[in-house]
Short mmCIF file of C-alpha atoms and ligand atoms in Angstrom, two decimals:
data_model
loop_
_atom_site.label_atom_id
_atom_site.label_comp_id
_atom_site.label_asym_id
_atom_site.label_seq_id
_atom_site.Cartn_x
_atom_site.Cartn_y
_atom_site.Cartn_z
CA UNK A 18 22.61 -11.45 -4.98
CA UNK A 19 20.51 -13.87 -2.90
CA UNK A 20 16.83 -13.82 -3.88
CA UNK A 21 13.47 -14.34 -2.21
CA UNK A 22 11.43 -17.35 -3.34
CA UNK A 23 8.53 -15.04 -4.29
CA UNK A 24 7.97 -11.92 -6.39
CA UNK A 25 5.16 -10.64 -4.14
CA UNK A 26 4.92 -10.44 -0.34
CA UNK A 27 1.33 -11.54 0.15
CA UNK A 28 1.73 -13.25 3.52
CA UNK A 29 4.11 -15.14 5.79
CA UNK A 30 2.37 -18.46 5.14
CA UNK A 31 4.21 -18.99 1.85
CA UNK A 32 7.61 -17.64 2.90
CA UNK A 33 10.40 -20.09 3.73
CA UNK A 34 12.61 -19.75 6.85
CA UNK A 35 15.43 -18.93 4.38
CA UNK A 36 13.35 -16.04 2.95
CA UNK A 37 12.81 -14.68 6.47
CA UNK A 38 16.52 -15.08 7.27
CA UNK A 39 17.43 -13.17 4.09
CA UNK A 40 14.99 -10.36 4.96
CA UNK A 41 16.50 -10.11 8.48
CA UNK A 42 20.11 -10.01 7.20
CA UNK A 43 19.16 -7.32 4.69
CA UNK A 44 17.27 -5.39 7.39
CA UNK A 45 20.38 -5.55 9.65
CA UNK A 46 22.31 -3.70 6.91
CA UNK A 47 19.54 -1.14 6.40
CA UNK A 48 19.23 -0.58 10.15
CA UNK A 49 22.92 0.37 10.16
CA UNK A 50 22.20 2.81 7.29
CA UNK A 51 19.31 4.34 9.26
CA UNK A 52 21.63 5.04 12.18
CA UNK A 53 24.04 7.01 9.98
CA UNK A 54 23.83 10.82 9.62
CA UNK A 55 22.89 10.33 5.94
CA UNK A 56 20.06 7.80 6.02
CA UNK A 57 19.50 7.48 2.29
CA UNK A 58 20.87 4.96 -0.24
CA UNK A 59 20.32 4.94 -4.03
CA UNK A 60 19.18 1.26 -4.18
CA UNK A 61 15.70 1.90 -5.68
CA UNK A 62 16.48 4.96 -7.81
CA UNK A 63 14.19 4.93 -10.92
CA UNK A 64 11.71 2.54 -9.19
CA UNK A 65 8.23 3.98 -8.58
CA UNK A 66 6.11 2.61 -5.73
CA UNK A 67 2.41 3.31 -5.10
CA UNK A 68 1.09 3.05 -1.54
CA UNK A 69 -2.55 2.13 -2.05
CA UNK A 70 -4.47 2.26 1.23
CA UNK A 71 -8.16 1.36 1.35
CA UNK A 72 -8.10 1.29 5.18
CA UNK A 73 -6.75 3.68 7.81
CA UNK A 74 -3.13 3.45 8.90
CA UNK A 75 -0.54 5.52 10.74
CA UNK A 76 2.50 3.28 11.34
CA UNK A 77 2.42 1.03 8.29
CA UNK A 78 1.77 3.77 5.74
CA UNK A 79 4.38 6.17 7.13
CA UNK A 80 6.88 3.36 7.64
CA UNK A 81 6.54 2.15 4.02
CA UNK A 82 6.76 5.71 2.73
CA UNK A 83 9.90 6.40 4.75
CA UNK A 84 11.43 3.06 3.69
CA UNK A 85 10.76 3.91 0.04
CA UNK A 86 12.25 7.41 0.38
CA UNK A 87 15.31 6.10 2.25
CA UNK A 88 15.85 3.76 -0.74
CA UNK A 89 15.49 6.73 -3.18
CA UNK A 90 12.34 5.32 -4.85
CA UNK A 91 9.74 7.66 -6.35
CA UNK A 92 6.58 7.45 -4.23
CA UNK A 93 2.89 8.09 -4.90
CA UNK A 94 0.20 7.76 -2.25
CA UNK A 95 -3.42 6.79 -2.74
CA UNK A 96 -6.10 7.02 -0.04
CA UNK A 97 -9.43 5.48 -1.03
CA UNK A 98 -11.49 8.02 0.95
CA UNK A 99 -10.52 10.85 -1.39
CA UNK A 100 -10.39 8.79 -4.62
CA UNK A 101 -12.63 7.71 -7.50
CA UNK A 102 -13.41 4.51 -5.54
CA UNK A 103 -16.11 6.75 -4.06
CA UNK A 104 -17.57 7.01 -7.61
CA UNK A 105 -17.75 3.23 -7.98
CA UNK A 106 -14.39 2.36 -9.60
CA UNK A 107 -13.36 -1.29 -9.06
CA UNK A 108 -10.17 -2.45 -7.33
CA UNK A 109 -8.62 -3.78 -10.56
CA UNK A 110 -9.52 -0.62 -12.52
CA UNK A 111 -8.10 1.56 -9.75
CA UNK A 112 -4.80 -0.33 -9.60
CA UNK A 113 -4.48 -0.74 -13.40
CA UNK A 114 -4.91 3.02 -13.78
CA UNK A 115 -2.18 3.60 -11.20
CA UNK A 116 0.08 1.09 -13.02
CA UNK A 117 -0.58 2.80 -16.38
CA UNK A 118 1.37 5.71 -14.91
CA UNK A 119 4.45 3.39 -14.95
CA UNK A 120 4.41 2.22 -11.34
CA UNK A 121 6.68 -0.76 -10.55
CA UNK A 122 5.43 -1.91 -7.15
CA UNK A 123 2.20 -1.64 -5.17
CA UNK A 124 1.96 -1.63 -1.38
CA UNK A 125 -1.67 -2.28 -0.54
CA UNK A 126 -3.85 -2.31 2.57
CA UNK A 127 -7.43 -3.49 2.11
CA UNK A 128 -10.26 -4.47 4.43
CA UNK A 129 -11.05 -7.64 2.41
CA UNK A 130 -9.00 -10.77 3.20
CA UNK A 131 -7.33 -11.98 -0.02
CA UNK A 132 -7.54 -8.64 -1.87
CA UNK A 133 -3.76 -8.48 -2.57
CA UNK A 134 -3.72 -12.16 -3.63
CA UNK A 135 -6.58 -11.47 -6.07
CA UNK A 136 -4.75 -8.44 -7.42
CA UNK A 137 -1.49 -10.36 -7.85
CA UNK A 138 -3.25 -12.67 -10.34
CA UNK A 139 -4.38 -9.73 -12.49
CA UNK A 140 -1.49 -7.24 -12.59
CA UNK A 141 2.19 -7.32 -13.54
CA UNK A 142 3.70 -5.26 -10.69
CA UNK A 143 5.03 -6.75 -7.44
CA UNK A 144 2.54 -6.45 -4.59
CA UNK A 145 3.29 -6.06 -0.90
CA UNK A 146 0.42 -6.81 1.46
CA UNK A 147 0.24 -4.06 4.09
CA UNK A 148 -2.67 -5.82 5.84
CA UNK A 149 -5.69 -7.57 4.28
CA UNK A 150 -8.71 -7.53 6.59
CA UNK A 151 -8.47 -10.16 9.32
CA UNK A 152 -6.06 -12.32 7.26
CA UNK A 153 -2.34 -11.37 7.23
CA UNK A 154 -0.02 -8.43 7.97
CA UNK A 155 3.32 -9.88 6.89
CA UNK A 156 5.64 -6.89 7.43
CA UNK A 157 4.26 -6.45 10.97
CA UNK A 158 5.10 -10.08 11.80
CA UNK A 159 8.58 -9.70 10.27
CA UNK A 160 9.31 -6.56 12.29
CA UNK A 161 7.93 -8.21 15.44
CA UNK A 162 10.16 -11.29 15.06
CA UNK A 163 13.13 -9.07 14.09
CA UNK A 164 12.56 -7.06 17.31
CA UNK A 165 12.46 -10.27 19.42
CA UNK A 166 15.72 -11.40 17.76
CA UNK A 167 17.27 -8.01 18.51
CA UNK A 168 16.12 -8.01 22.15
CA UNK A 169 16.70 -11.69 23.07
CA UNK A 170 19.44 -12.71 20.61
CA UNK A 171 17.35 -15.26 18.73
CA UNK A 172 13.75 -16.30 18.09
CA UNK A 173 14.26 -20.08 18.08
CA UNK A 174 13.28 -21.65 21.41
CA UNK A 175 11.54 -18.53 22.72
CA UNK A 176 8.01 -18.68 24.12
CA UNK A 177 5.69 -16.00 22.73
CA UNK A 178 2.16 -15.40 24.05
CA UNK A 179 -0.15 -13.48 21.73
CA UNK A 180 -2.82 -11.97 23.98
CA UNK A 181 -6.14 -10.34 23.08
CA UNK A 182 -8.45 -10.17 20.10
CA UNK A 183 -7.03 -13.05 18.03
CA UNK A 184 -10.30 -13.54 16.11
CA UNK A 185 -10.13 -10.22 14.26
CA UNK A 186 -6.34 -9.93 14.07
CA UNK A 187 -4.22 -10.22 10.92
CA UNK A 188 -1.17 -9.59 13.13
CA UNK A 189 -1.89 -12.76 15.12
CA UNK A 190 -2.00 -15.08 12.09
CA UNK A 191 1.14 -13.62 10.47
CA UNK A 192 2.96 -13.76 13.82
CA UNK A 193 1.99 -17.40 14.38
CA UNK A 194 3.33 -18.38 10.91
CA UNK A 195 6.51 -16.31 11.29
CA UNK A 196 7.40 -17.33 14.85
CA UNK A 197 6.81 -21.03 14.17
CA UNK A 198 8.92 -20.93 10.99
CA UNK A 199 11.72 -19.44 13.12
CA UNK A 200 11.41 -22.15 15.81
CA UNK A 201 9.54 -20.28 18.57
CA UNK A 202 6.70 -21.76 20.65
CA UNK A 203 3.44 -19.81 20.38
CA UNK A 204 0.50 -19.52 22.78
CA UNK A 205 -2.66 -17.52 22.16
CA UNK A 206 -4.60 -16.11 25.12
CA UNK A 207 -7.97 -14.39 25.32
CA UNK A 208 -11.62 -14.99 26.07
CA UNK A 209 -13.01 -17.97 24.13
CA UNK A 210 -15.21 -15.62 22.09
CA UNK A 211 -12.12 -13.84 20.72
CA UNK A 212 -10.22 -17.01 19.69
CA UNK A 213 -11.01 -18.61 16.30
CA UNK A 214 -12.34 -22.18 16.60
CA UNK A 215 -9.65 -23.57 14.23
CA UNK A 216 -6.76 -22.00 16.18
CA UNK A 217 -5.39 -25.25 17.73
CA UNK A 218 -4.95 -26.65 14.19
CA UNK A 219 -2.16 -24.08 13.73
CA UNK A 220 -0.12 -25.85 16.42
CA UNK A 221 -0.43 -23.15 19.07
CA UNK A 222 -1.23 -23.57 22.76
CA UNK A 223 -4.46 -22.01 23.98
CA UNK A 224 -4.84 -20.32 27.36
CA UNK A 225 -7.72 -18.31 28.80
CA UNK A 226 -5.99 -17.15 31.99
CA UNK A 227 -3.78 -14.15 31.28
CA UNK A 228 -1.59 -14.59 34.37
CA UNK A 229 -0.77 -18.20 33.38
CA UNK A 230 0.06 -16.99 29.83
CA UNK A 231 2.40 -14.30 31.20
CA UNK A 232 4.03 -16.80 33.57
CA UNK A 233 4.67 -19.17 30.61
CA UNK A 234 6.10 -16.72 28.08
CA UNK A 235 9.34 -14.86 27.41
CA UNK A 236 7.49 -12.32 25.25
CA UNK A 237 3.88 -11.11 25.41
CA UNK A 238 2.59 -9.58 22.18
CA UNK A 239 -0.55 -7.74 23.29
CA UNK A 240 -3.17 -7.10 20.60
CA UNK A 241 -5.75 -4.38 20.25
CA UNK A 242 -9.44 -5.00 20.78
CA UNK A 243 -10.67 -4.30 17.23
CA UNK A 244 -14.05 -2.75 17.95
CA UNK A 245 -14.37 -1.57 14.33
CA UNK A 246 -14.48 -5.22 13.12
CA UNK A 247 -16.86 -6.45 15.85
CA UNK A 248 -20.49 -6.61 14.70
CA UNK A 249 -21.67 -8.34 17.89
CA UNK A 250 -20.68 -8.14 21.56
CA UNK A 251 -17.82 -10.60 22.29
CA UNK A 252 -17.51 -9.54 25.96
CA UNK A 253 -19.80 -7.60 28.31
CA UNK A 254 -17.84 -4.32 28.42
CA UNK A 255 -14.39 -2.85 27.83
CA UNK A 256 -14.11 -2.39 31.60
CA UNK A 257 -14.68 -6.10 32.16
CA UNK A 258 -12.22 -7.02 29.36
CA UNK A 259 -9.60 -4.79 30.96
CA UNK A 260 -10.26 -6.33 34.39
CA UNK A 261 -9.65 -9.90 33.15
CA UNK A 262 -7.23 -9.45 30.23
CA UNK A 263 -5.66 -5.99 30.58
CA UNK A 264 -1.89 -6.05 31.19
CA UNK A 265 -0.78 -3.73 34.00
CA UNK A 266 2.28 -3.27 36.21
CA UNK A 267 0.62 -4.98 39.19
CA UNK A 268 0.18 -8.14 37.11
CA UNK A 269 3.80 -8.06 35.86
CA UNK A 270 5.07 -7.55 39.44
CA UNK A 271 3.41 -10.85 40.45
CA UNK A 272 5.54 -12.78 37.90
CA UNK A 273 8.70 -14.53 39.07
CA UNK A 274 10.64 -13.27 36.00
CA UNK A 275 11.00 -10.36 33.56
CA UNK A 276 9.18 -10.57 30.25
CA UNK A 277 9.23 -8.46 27.10
CA UNK A 278 6.05 -6.58 26.20
CA UNK A 279 5.14 -5.87 22.56
CA UNK A 280 2.14 -4.28 20.86
CA UNK A 281 1.71 -3.64 17.10
CA UNK A 282 -0.24 -0.41 17.74
CA UNK A 283 -2.47 1.48 17.84
CA UNK A 284 -2.87 0.86 21.60
CA UNK A 285 -6.18 1.17 23.41
CA UNK A 286 -4.53 2.49 26.57
CA UNK A 287 -6.29 1.27 29.71
CA UNK A 288 -8.05 -1.54 27.83
CA UNK A 289 -5.58 -4.24 26.66
CA UNK A 290 -2.49 -2.43 27.99
CA UNK A 291 -1.98 0.12 30.77
CA UNK A 292 0.40 3.06 30.36
CA UNK A 293 2.45 1.83 33.35
CA UNK A 294 3.49 -1.13 31.15
CA UNK A 295 3.33 0.40 27.64
CA UNK A 296 5.78 3.14 28.65
CA UNK A 297 7.94 0.98 30.96
CA UNK A 298 11.34 -0.67 30.53
CA UNK A 299 9.52 -3.95 29.74
CA UNK A 300 8.09 -2.50 26.54
CA UNK A 301 9.82 -2.58 23.12
CA UNK A 302 6.86 -0.99 21.32
CA UNK A 303 8.80 1.95 19.88
CA UNK A 304 11.72 -0.33 18.90
CA UNK A 305 9.15 -2.32 16.88
CA UNK A 306 8.16 0.86 15.06
CA UNK A 307 11.81 1.79 14.46
CA UNK A 308 12.60 -1.69 13.12
CA UNK A 309 9.58 -1.50 10.79
CA UNK A 310 11.39 0.92 8.49
CA UNK A 311 14.47 -1.34 8.14
CA UNK A 312 12.30 -4.43 7.58
CA UNK A 313 10.22 -2.66 4.91
CA UNK A 314 13.37 -1.36 3.21
CA UNK A 315 14.63 -4.96 3.10
CA UNK A 316 11.37 -6.32 1.66
CA UNK A 317 11.13 -3.64 -1.05
CA UNK A 318 14.81 -3.94 -1.96
CA UNK A 319 14.66 -7.75 -2.26
CA UNK A 320 11.43 -7.73 -4.28
CA UNK A 321 12.76 -5.03 -6.63
CA UNK A 322 15.94 -7.09 -7.13
CA UNK A 323 13.90 -9.88 -8.67
CA UNK A 324 12.89 -7.92 -11.74
N1 LIG B 429 0.48 -1.85 13.32
C1 LIG B 429 -0.27 -1.27 12.34
O1 LIG B 429 -0.60 -1.89 11.33
O2 LIG B 429 -0.61 0.03 12.60
P1 LIG B 429 -1.40 0.98 11.58
O3 LIG B 429 -2.80 0.44 11.45
O4 LIG B 429 -1.34 2.35 12.19
O5 LIG B 429 -0.68 0.92 10.25
#
């Protein structure tokens, strides 16, 4: 069996293109399984996985849980809001207590960048980062690139514009690493206040005019304005943001070509993306969600195979 170069999935930054290729090939097989009447395989029977979420989630949490159940793993779920974290228990104590119950793998979302990396140095189990603050969201980037490959045949040579709140986005950073490793060209677009100052050092193009970004790209990955992470005002109002950066049908109709629209969710409808685009034939948003289960099955299966 081919193996990943890592025993944790902490981010895309340290994955090789061969690792990503192996995850995609494995996900192709699992996607075929998911389209069968019986969607379950015994691959992770006797493996126990804890989903440890210190931050809210709909897609990622459900997608991991479904992936684990489709692989026949035993699953336990932890939500910090109803846990002893509220009584002051530390991250390491919390996770070590979960592991004492004979858990083999931990899928963790945390609001602090680096939390899964820190944990990986202190515990034995494999860790999958399900989003660490504004840092990385590796399985989102994998499912995004997998969806581009599915829609356009390949990722190499494609032009992808990531549009919106890049400053607060873990999806943006993981996507930049993943797309570049697969040979795509990446542009980021947004108001200067929502682009990190170091961003050009990552080898991406920077654009502030959304129409020019859409005209340049084959794929637009539109990101959510993350109001919950914004302590100061980065733009005058949501209405003004929507006026200058919101993607709507009228804007797409002005382009001289068809482009693919993506969004990792949750969408602020009418802010970064209008319903006339989100629900149109341009959008592959629900295909991204569907592919998330196959990608997460592949990641869990490959990491478990390294034991
Ligand atoms: N895309 C994503 O991470 O969505 P959730 O926050 O709902 O998991």
